Each structure stands twice: as structure tokens, then as C-alpha cells.
mmCIF file of N, CA and C in Angstrom:
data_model
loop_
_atom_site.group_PDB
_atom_site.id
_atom_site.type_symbol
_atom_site.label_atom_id
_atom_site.label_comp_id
_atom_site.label_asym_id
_atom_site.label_seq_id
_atom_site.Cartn_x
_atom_site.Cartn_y
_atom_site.Cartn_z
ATOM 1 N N UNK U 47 -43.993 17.502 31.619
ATOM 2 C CA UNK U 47 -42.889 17.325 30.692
ATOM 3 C C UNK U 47 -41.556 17.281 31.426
ATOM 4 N N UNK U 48 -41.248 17.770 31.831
ATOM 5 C CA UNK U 48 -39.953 18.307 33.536
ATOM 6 C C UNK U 48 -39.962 16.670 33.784
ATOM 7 N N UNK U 49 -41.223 16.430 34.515
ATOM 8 C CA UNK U 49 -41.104 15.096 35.106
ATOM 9 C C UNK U 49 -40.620 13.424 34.374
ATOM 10 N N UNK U 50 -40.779 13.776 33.166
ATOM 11 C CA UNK U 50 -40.638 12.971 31.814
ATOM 12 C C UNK U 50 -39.177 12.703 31.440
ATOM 13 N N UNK U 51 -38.607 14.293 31.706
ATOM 14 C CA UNK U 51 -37.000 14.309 31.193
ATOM 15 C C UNK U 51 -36.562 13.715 32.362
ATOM 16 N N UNK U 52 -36.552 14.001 33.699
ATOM 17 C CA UNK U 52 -35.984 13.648 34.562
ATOM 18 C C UNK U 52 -36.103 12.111 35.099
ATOM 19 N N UNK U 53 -36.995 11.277 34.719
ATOM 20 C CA UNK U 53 -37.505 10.048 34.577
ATOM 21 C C UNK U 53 -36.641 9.303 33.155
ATOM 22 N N UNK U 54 -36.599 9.993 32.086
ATOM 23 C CA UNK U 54 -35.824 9.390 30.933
ATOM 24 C C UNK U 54 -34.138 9.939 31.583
ATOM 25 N N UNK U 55 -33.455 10.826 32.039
ATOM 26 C CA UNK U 55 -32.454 11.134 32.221
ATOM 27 C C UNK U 55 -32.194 10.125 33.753
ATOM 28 N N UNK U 56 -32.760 9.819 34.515
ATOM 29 C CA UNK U 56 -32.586 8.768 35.596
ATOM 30 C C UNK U 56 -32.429 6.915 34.750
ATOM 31 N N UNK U 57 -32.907 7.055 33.773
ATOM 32 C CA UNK U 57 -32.731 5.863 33.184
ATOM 33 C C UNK U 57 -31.426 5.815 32.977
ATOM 34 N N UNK U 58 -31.394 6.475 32.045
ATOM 35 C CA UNK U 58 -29.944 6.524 31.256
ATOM 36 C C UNK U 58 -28.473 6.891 32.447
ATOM 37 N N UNK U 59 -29.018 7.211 33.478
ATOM 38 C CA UNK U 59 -28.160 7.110 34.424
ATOM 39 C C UNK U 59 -27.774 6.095 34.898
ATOM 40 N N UNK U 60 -29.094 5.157 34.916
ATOM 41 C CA UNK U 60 -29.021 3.680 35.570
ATOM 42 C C UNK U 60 -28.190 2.589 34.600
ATOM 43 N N UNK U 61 -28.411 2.675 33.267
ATOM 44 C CA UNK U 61 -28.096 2.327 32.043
ATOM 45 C C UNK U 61 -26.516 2.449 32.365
ATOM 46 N N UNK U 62 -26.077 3.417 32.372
ATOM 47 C CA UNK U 62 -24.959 4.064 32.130
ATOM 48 C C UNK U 62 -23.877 3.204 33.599
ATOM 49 N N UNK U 63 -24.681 3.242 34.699
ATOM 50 C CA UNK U 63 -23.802 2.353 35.439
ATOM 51 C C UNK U 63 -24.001 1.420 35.709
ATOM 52 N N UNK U 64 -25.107 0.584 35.394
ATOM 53 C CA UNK U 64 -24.728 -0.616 35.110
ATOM 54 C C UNK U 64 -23.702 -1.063 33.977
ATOM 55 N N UNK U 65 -23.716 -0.466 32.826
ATOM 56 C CA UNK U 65 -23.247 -0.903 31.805
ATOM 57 C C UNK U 65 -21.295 -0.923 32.555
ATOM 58 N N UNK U 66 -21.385 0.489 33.110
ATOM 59 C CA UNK U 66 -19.774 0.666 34.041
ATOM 60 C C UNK U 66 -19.625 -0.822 34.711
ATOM 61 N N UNK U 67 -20.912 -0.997 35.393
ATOM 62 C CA UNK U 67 -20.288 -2.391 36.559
ATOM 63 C C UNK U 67 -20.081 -3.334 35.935
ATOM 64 N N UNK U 68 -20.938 -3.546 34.566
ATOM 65 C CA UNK U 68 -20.610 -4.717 33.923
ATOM 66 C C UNK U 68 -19.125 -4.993 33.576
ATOM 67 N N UNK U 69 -18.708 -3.461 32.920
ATOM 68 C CA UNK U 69 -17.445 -3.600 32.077
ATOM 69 C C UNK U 69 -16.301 -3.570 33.716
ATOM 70 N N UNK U 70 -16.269 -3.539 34.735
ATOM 71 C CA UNK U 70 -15.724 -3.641 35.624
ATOM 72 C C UNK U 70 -15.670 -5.139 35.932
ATOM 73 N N UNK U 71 -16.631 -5.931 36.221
ATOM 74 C CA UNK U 71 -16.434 -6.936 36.593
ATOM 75 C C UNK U 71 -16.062 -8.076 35.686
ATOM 76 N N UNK U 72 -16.150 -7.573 33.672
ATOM 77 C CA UNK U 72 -15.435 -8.200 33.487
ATOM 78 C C UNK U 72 -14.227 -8.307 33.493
ATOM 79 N N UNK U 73 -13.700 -7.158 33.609
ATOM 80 C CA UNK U 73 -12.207 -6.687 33.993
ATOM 81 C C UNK U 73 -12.031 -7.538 34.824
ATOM 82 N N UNK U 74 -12.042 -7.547 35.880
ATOM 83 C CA UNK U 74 -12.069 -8.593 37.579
ATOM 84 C C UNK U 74 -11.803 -10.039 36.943
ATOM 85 N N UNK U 75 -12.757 -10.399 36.133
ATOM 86 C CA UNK U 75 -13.090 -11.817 35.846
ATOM 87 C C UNK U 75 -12.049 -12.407 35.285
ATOM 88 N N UNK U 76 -11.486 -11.623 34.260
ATOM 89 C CA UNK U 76 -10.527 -11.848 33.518
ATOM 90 C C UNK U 76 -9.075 -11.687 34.338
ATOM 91 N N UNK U 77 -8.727 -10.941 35.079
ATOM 92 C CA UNK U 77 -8.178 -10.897 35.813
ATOM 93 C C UNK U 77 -7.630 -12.107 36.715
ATOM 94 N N UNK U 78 -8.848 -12.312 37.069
ATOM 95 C CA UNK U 78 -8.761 -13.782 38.465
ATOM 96 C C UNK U 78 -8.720 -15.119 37.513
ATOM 97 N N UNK U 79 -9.260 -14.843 36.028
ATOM 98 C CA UNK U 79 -8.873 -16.209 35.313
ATOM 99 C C UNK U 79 -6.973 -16.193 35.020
ATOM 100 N N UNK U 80 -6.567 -15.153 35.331
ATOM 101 C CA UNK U 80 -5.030 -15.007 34.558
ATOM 102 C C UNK U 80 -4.582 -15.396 35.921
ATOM 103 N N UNK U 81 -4.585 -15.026 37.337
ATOM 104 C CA UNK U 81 -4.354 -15.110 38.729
ATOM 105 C C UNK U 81 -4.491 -16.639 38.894
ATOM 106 N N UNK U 82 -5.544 -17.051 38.176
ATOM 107 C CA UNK U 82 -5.455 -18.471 38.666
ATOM 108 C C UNK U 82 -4.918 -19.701 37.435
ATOM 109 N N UNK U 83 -5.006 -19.074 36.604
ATOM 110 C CA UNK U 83 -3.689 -19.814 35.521
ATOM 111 C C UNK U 83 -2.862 -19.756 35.999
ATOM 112 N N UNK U 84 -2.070 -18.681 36.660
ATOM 113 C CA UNK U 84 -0.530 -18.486 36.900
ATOM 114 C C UNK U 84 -0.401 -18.892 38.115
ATOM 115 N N UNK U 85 -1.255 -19.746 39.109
ATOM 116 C CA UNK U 85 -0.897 -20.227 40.324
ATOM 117 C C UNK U 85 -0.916 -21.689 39.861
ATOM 118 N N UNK U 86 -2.390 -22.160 38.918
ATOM 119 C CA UNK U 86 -1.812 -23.176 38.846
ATOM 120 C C UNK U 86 -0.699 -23.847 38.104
ATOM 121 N N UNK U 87 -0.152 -23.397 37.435
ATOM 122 C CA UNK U 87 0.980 -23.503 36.202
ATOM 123 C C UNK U 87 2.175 -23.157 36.951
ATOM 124 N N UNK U 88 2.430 -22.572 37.936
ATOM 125 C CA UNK U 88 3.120 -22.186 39.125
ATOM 126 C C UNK U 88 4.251 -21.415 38.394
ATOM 127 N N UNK U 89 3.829 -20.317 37.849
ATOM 128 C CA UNK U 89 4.005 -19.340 37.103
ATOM 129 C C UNK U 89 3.941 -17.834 37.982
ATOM 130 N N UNK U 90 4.648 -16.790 38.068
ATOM 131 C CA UNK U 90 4.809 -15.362 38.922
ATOM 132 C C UNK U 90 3.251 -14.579 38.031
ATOM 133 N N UNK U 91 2.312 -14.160 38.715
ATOM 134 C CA UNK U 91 1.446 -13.002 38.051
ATOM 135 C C UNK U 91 2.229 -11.991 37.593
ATOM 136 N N UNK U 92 2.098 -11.879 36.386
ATOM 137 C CA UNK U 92 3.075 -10.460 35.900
ATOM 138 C C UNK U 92 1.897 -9.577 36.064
ATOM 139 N N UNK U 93 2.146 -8.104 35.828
ATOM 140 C CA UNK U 93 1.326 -6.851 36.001
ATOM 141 C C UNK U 93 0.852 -6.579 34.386
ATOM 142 N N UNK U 94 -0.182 -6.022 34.238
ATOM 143 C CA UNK U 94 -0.402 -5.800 32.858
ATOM 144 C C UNK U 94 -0.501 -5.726 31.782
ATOM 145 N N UNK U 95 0.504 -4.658 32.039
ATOM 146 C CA UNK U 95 1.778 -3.818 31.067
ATOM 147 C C UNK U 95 3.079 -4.752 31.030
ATOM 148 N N UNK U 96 3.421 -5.273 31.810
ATOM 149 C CA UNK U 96 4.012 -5.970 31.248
ATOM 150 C C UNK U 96 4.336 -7.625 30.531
ATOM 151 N N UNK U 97 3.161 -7.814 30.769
ATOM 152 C CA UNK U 97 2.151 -9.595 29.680
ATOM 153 C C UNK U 97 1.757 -8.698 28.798
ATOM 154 N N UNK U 98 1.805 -7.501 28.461
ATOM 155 C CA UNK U 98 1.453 -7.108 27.149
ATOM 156 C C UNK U 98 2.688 -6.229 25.975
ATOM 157 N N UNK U 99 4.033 -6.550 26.439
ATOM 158 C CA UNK U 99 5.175 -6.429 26.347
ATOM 159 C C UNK U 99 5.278 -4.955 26.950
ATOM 160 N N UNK U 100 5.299 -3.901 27.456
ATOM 161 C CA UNK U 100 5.090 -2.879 27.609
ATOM 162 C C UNK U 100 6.076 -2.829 29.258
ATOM 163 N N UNK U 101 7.144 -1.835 29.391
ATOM 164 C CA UNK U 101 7.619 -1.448 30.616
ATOM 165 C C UNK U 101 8.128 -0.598 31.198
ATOM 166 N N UNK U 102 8.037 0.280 32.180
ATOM 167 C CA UNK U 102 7.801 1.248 32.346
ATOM 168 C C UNK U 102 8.843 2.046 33.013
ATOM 169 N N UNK U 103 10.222 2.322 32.277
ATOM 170 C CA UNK U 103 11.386 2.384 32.439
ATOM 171 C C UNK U 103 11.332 4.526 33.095
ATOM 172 N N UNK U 104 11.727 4.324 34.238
ATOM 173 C CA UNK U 104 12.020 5.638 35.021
ATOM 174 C C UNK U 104 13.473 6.481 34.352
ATOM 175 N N UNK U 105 14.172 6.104 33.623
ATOM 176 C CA UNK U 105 15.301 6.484 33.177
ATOM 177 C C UNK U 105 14.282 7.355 31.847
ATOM 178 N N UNK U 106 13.618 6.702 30.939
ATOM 179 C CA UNK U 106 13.569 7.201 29.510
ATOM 180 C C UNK U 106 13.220 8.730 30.103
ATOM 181 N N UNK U 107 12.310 9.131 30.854
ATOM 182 C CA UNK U 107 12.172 11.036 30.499
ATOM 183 C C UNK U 107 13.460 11.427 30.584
ATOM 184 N N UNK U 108 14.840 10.795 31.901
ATOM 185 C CA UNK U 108 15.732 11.741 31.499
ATOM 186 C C UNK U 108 16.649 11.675 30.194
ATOM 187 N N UNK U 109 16.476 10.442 29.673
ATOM 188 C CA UNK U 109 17.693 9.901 28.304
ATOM 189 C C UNK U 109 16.710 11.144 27.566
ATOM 190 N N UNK U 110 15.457 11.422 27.154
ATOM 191 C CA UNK U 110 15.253 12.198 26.109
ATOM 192 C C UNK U 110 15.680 13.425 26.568
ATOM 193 N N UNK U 111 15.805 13.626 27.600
ATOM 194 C CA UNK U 111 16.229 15.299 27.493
ATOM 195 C C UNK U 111 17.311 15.551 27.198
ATOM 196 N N UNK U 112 18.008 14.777 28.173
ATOM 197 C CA UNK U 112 19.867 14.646 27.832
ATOM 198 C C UNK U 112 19.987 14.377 26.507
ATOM 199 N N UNK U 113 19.590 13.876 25.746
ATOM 200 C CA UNK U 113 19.604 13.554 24.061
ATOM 201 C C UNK U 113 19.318 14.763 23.277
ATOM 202 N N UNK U 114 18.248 15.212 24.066
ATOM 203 C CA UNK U 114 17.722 16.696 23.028
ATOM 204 C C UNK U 114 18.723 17.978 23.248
ATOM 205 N N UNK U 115 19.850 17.645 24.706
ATOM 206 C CA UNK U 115 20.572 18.688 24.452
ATOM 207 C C UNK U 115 22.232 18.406 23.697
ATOM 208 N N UNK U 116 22.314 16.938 22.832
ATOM 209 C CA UNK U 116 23.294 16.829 21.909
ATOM 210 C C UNK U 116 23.311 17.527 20.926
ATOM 211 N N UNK U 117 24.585 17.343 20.176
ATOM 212 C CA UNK U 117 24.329 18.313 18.738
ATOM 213 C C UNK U 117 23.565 17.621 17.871
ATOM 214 N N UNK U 118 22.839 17.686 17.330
ATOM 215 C CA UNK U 118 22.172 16.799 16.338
ATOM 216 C C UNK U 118 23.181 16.551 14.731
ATOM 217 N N UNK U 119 23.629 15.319 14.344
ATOM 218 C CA UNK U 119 24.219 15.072 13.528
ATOM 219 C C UNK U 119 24.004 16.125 12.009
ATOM 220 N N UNK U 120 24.286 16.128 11.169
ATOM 221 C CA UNK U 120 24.228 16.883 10.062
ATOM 222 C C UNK U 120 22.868 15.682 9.234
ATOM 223 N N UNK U 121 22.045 16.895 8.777
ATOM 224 C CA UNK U 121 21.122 16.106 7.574
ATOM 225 C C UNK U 121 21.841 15.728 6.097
ATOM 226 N N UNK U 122 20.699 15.535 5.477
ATOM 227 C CA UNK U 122 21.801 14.667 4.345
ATOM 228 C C UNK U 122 21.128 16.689 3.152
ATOM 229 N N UNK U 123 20.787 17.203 3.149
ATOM 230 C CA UNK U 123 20.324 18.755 3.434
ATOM 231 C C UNK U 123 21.394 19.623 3.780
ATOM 232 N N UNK U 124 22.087 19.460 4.376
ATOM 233 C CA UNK U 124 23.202 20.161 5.145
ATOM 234 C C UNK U 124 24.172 19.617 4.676
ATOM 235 N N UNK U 125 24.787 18.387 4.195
ATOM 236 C CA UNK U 125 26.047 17.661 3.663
ATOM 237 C C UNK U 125 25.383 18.629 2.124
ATOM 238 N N UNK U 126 24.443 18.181 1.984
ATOM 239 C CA UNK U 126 24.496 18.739 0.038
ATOM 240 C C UNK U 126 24.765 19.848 -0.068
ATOM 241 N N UNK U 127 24.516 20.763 1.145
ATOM 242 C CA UNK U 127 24.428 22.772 1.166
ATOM 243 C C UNK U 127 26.220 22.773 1.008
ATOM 244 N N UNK U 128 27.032 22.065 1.933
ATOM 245 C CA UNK U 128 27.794 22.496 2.303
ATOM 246 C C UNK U 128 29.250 21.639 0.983
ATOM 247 N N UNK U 129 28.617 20.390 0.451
ATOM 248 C CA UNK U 129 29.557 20.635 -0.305
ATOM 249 C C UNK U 129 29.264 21.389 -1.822
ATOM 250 N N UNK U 130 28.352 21.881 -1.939
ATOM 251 C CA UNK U 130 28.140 22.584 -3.029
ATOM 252 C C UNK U 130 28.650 23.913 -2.597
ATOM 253 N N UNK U 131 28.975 24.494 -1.830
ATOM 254 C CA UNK U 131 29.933 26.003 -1.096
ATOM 255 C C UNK U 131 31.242 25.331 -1.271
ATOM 256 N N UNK U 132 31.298 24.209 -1.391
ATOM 257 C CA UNK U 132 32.884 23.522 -1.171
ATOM 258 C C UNK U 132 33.651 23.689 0.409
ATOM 259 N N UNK U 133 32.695 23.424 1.113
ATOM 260 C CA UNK U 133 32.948 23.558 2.589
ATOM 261 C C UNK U 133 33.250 21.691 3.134
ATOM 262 N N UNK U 134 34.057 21.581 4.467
ATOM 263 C CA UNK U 134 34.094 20.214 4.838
ATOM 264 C C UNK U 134 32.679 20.179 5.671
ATOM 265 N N UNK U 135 32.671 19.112 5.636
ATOM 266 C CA UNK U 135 30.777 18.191 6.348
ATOM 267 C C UNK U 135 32.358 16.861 7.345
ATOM 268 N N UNK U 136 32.232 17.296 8.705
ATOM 269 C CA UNK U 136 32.737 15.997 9.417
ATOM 270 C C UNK U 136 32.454 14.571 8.668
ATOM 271 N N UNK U 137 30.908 14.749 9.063
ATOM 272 C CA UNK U 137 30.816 12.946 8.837
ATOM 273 C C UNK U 137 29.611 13.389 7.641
ATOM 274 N N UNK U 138 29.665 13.117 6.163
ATOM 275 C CA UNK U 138 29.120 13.419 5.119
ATOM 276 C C UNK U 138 28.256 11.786 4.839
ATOM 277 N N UNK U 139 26.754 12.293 4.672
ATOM 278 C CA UNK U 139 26.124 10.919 4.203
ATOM 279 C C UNK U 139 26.132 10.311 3.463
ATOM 280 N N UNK U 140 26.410 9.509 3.309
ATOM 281 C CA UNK U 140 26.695 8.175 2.040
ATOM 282 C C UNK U 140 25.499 7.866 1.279
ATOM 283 N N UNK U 141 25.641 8.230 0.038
ATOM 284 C CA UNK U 141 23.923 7.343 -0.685
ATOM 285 C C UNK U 141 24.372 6.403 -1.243
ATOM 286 N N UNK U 142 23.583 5.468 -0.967
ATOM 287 C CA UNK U 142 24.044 3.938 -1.615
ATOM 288 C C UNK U 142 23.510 3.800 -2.665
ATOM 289 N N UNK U 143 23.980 2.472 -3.705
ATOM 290 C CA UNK U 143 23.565 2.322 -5.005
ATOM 291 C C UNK U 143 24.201 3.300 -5.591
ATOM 292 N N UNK U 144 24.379 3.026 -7.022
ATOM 293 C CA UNK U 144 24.376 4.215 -8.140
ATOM 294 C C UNK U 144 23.396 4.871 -9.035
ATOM 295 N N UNK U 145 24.073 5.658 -9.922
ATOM 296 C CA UNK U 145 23.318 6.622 -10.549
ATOM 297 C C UNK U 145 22.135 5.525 -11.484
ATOM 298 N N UNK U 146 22.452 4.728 -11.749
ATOM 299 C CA UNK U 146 21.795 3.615 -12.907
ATOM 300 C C UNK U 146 20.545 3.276 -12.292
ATOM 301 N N UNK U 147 20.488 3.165 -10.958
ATOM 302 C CA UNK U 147 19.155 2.831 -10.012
ATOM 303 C C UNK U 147 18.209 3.641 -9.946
ATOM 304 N N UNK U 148 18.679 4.598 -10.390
ATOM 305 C CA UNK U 148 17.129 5.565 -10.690
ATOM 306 C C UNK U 148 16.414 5.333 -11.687
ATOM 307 N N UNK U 149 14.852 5.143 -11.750
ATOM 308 C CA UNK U 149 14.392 4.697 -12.720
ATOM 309 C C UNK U 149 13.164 5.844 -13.016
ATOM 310 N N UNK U 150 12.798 6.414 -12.011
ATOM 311 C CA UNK U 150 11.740 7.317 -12.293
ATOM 312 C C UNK U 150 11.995 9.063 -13.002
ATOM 313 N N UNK U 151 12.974 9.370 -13.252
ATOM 314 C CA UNK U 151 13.265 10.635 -13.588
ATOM 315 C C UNK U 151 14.257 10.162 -14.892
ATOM 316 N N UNK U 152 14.688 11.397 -16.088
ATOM 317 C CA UNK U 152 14.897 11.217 -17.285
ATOM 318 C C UNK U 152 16.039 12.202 -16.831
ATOM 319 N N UNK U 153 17.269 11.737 -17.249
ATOM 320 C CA UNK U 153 18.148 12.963 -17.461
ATOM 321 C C UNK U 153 18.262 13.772 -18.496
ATOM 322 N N UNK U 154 18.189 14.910 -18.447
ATOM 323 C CA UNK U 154 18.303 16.182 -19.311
ATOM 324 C C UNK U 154 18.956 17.320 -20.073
ATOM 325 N N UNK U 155 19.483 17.466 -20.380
ATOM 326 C CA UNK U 155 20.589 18.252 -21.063
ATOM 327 C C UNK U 155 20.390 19.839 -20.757
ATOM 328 N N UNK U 156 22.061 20.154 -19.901
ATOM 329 C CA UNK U 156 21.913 21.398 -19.884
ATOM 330 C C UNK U 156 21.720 22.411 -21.175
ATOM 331 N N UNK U 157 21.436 23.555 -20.874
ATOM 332 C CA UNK U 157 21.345 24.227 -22.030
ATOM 333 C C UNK U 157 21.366 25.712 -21.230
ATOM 334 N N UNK U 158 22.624 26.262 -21.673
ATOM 335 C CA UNK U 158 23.035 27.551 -21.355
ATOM 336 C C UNK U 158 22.087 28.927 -22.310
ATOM 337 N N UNK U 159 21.582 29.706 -21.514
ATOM 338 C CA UNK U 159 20.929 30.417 -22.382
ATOM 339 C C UNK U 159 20.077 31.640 -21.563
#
């Protein structure tokens, strides 16, 4: 039985890299068909990532950090907190449209009580 598993587990080993070399060499294949479009079309081989719009800019890790240590603008959460205290909001968010554009909610009548 020992000898059985290790005979079915050597398969699936073999299985397993061939199936790798296959998917390798079509990689390759495809490759040398794009290598040789772009020589004959007399066209530059681009890299990858970038024939697949994608580029790989060394600046972005530091722009996000430097960004994450700005103040972060006020939410539109924070404009509503603060003028309901009757406090100033610098730059206060604008909602566009009017009141008439709401269509899903019913207005209601206060009622003190």
C-alpha cells in the first residue's frame, strides 16, 4: 500500500510539472510572438506592465505618506456638527440641487410634546 501512494504521489508530481512547463513555455511563446511583431513593425518592445497600461512610479509610496500626514479636509459630518453648535466650518460643503429633488422620504410635521 506505501508503495501505491508513493507511485500515485510521483505521478501527480510529474503531472504537476509538466503542466508548470507547459504554462511556461506558453508564456515564452507568446512573448517571442510580441518580440517579433515589434521588430517587424519596427516598433520598441515595451515591458509588460506597461502594454498593459500599468507603471511603476517610485515616487507614489512617498506621495501617500506625505499625504497621510496632511490635515484631512472637514467631512460633510463635521460641517453639519459644527453648524448646528453655530460654530464656523473654513471651507463648508455645498449640496447641490434643492430641497424639491428628494423624492424618497415624506416630510413631517413637528409636533412638540
Amino acid at each position: 500500500m506505501n508503495f501505491i501512494l508513493r507511485v500515485i504521489l510521483l505521478l501527480l508530481g510529474l503531472v504537476f510539472a509538466a503542466s508548470l512547463a507547459v504554462a511556461v513555455m506558453l508564456l515564452a511563446a507568446v512573448w517571442g510572438v510580441r518580440y517579433a511583431w515589434a521588430r517587424l513593425t519596427g516598433k520598441p518592445v515595451t515591458p509588460w506592465m506597461a502594454s498593459m497600461g500599468g507603471r511603476f512610479n517610485p515616487r507614489s509610496g512617498f506621495d501617500r505618506f506625505r499625504n497621510a500626514a496632511k490635515p484631512a479636509e472637514p467631512t460633510a459630518a463635521d460641517v453639519a456638527n459644527a453648524r448646528a453648535r453655530g460654530e464656523s466650518v473654513a471651507r463648508p460643503e455645498r449640496i447641490r440641487g434643492s430641497v424639491s429633488d428628494v423624492t424618497d422620504v415624506a416630510p413631517k410635521s413637528v409636533s412638540r410634546g
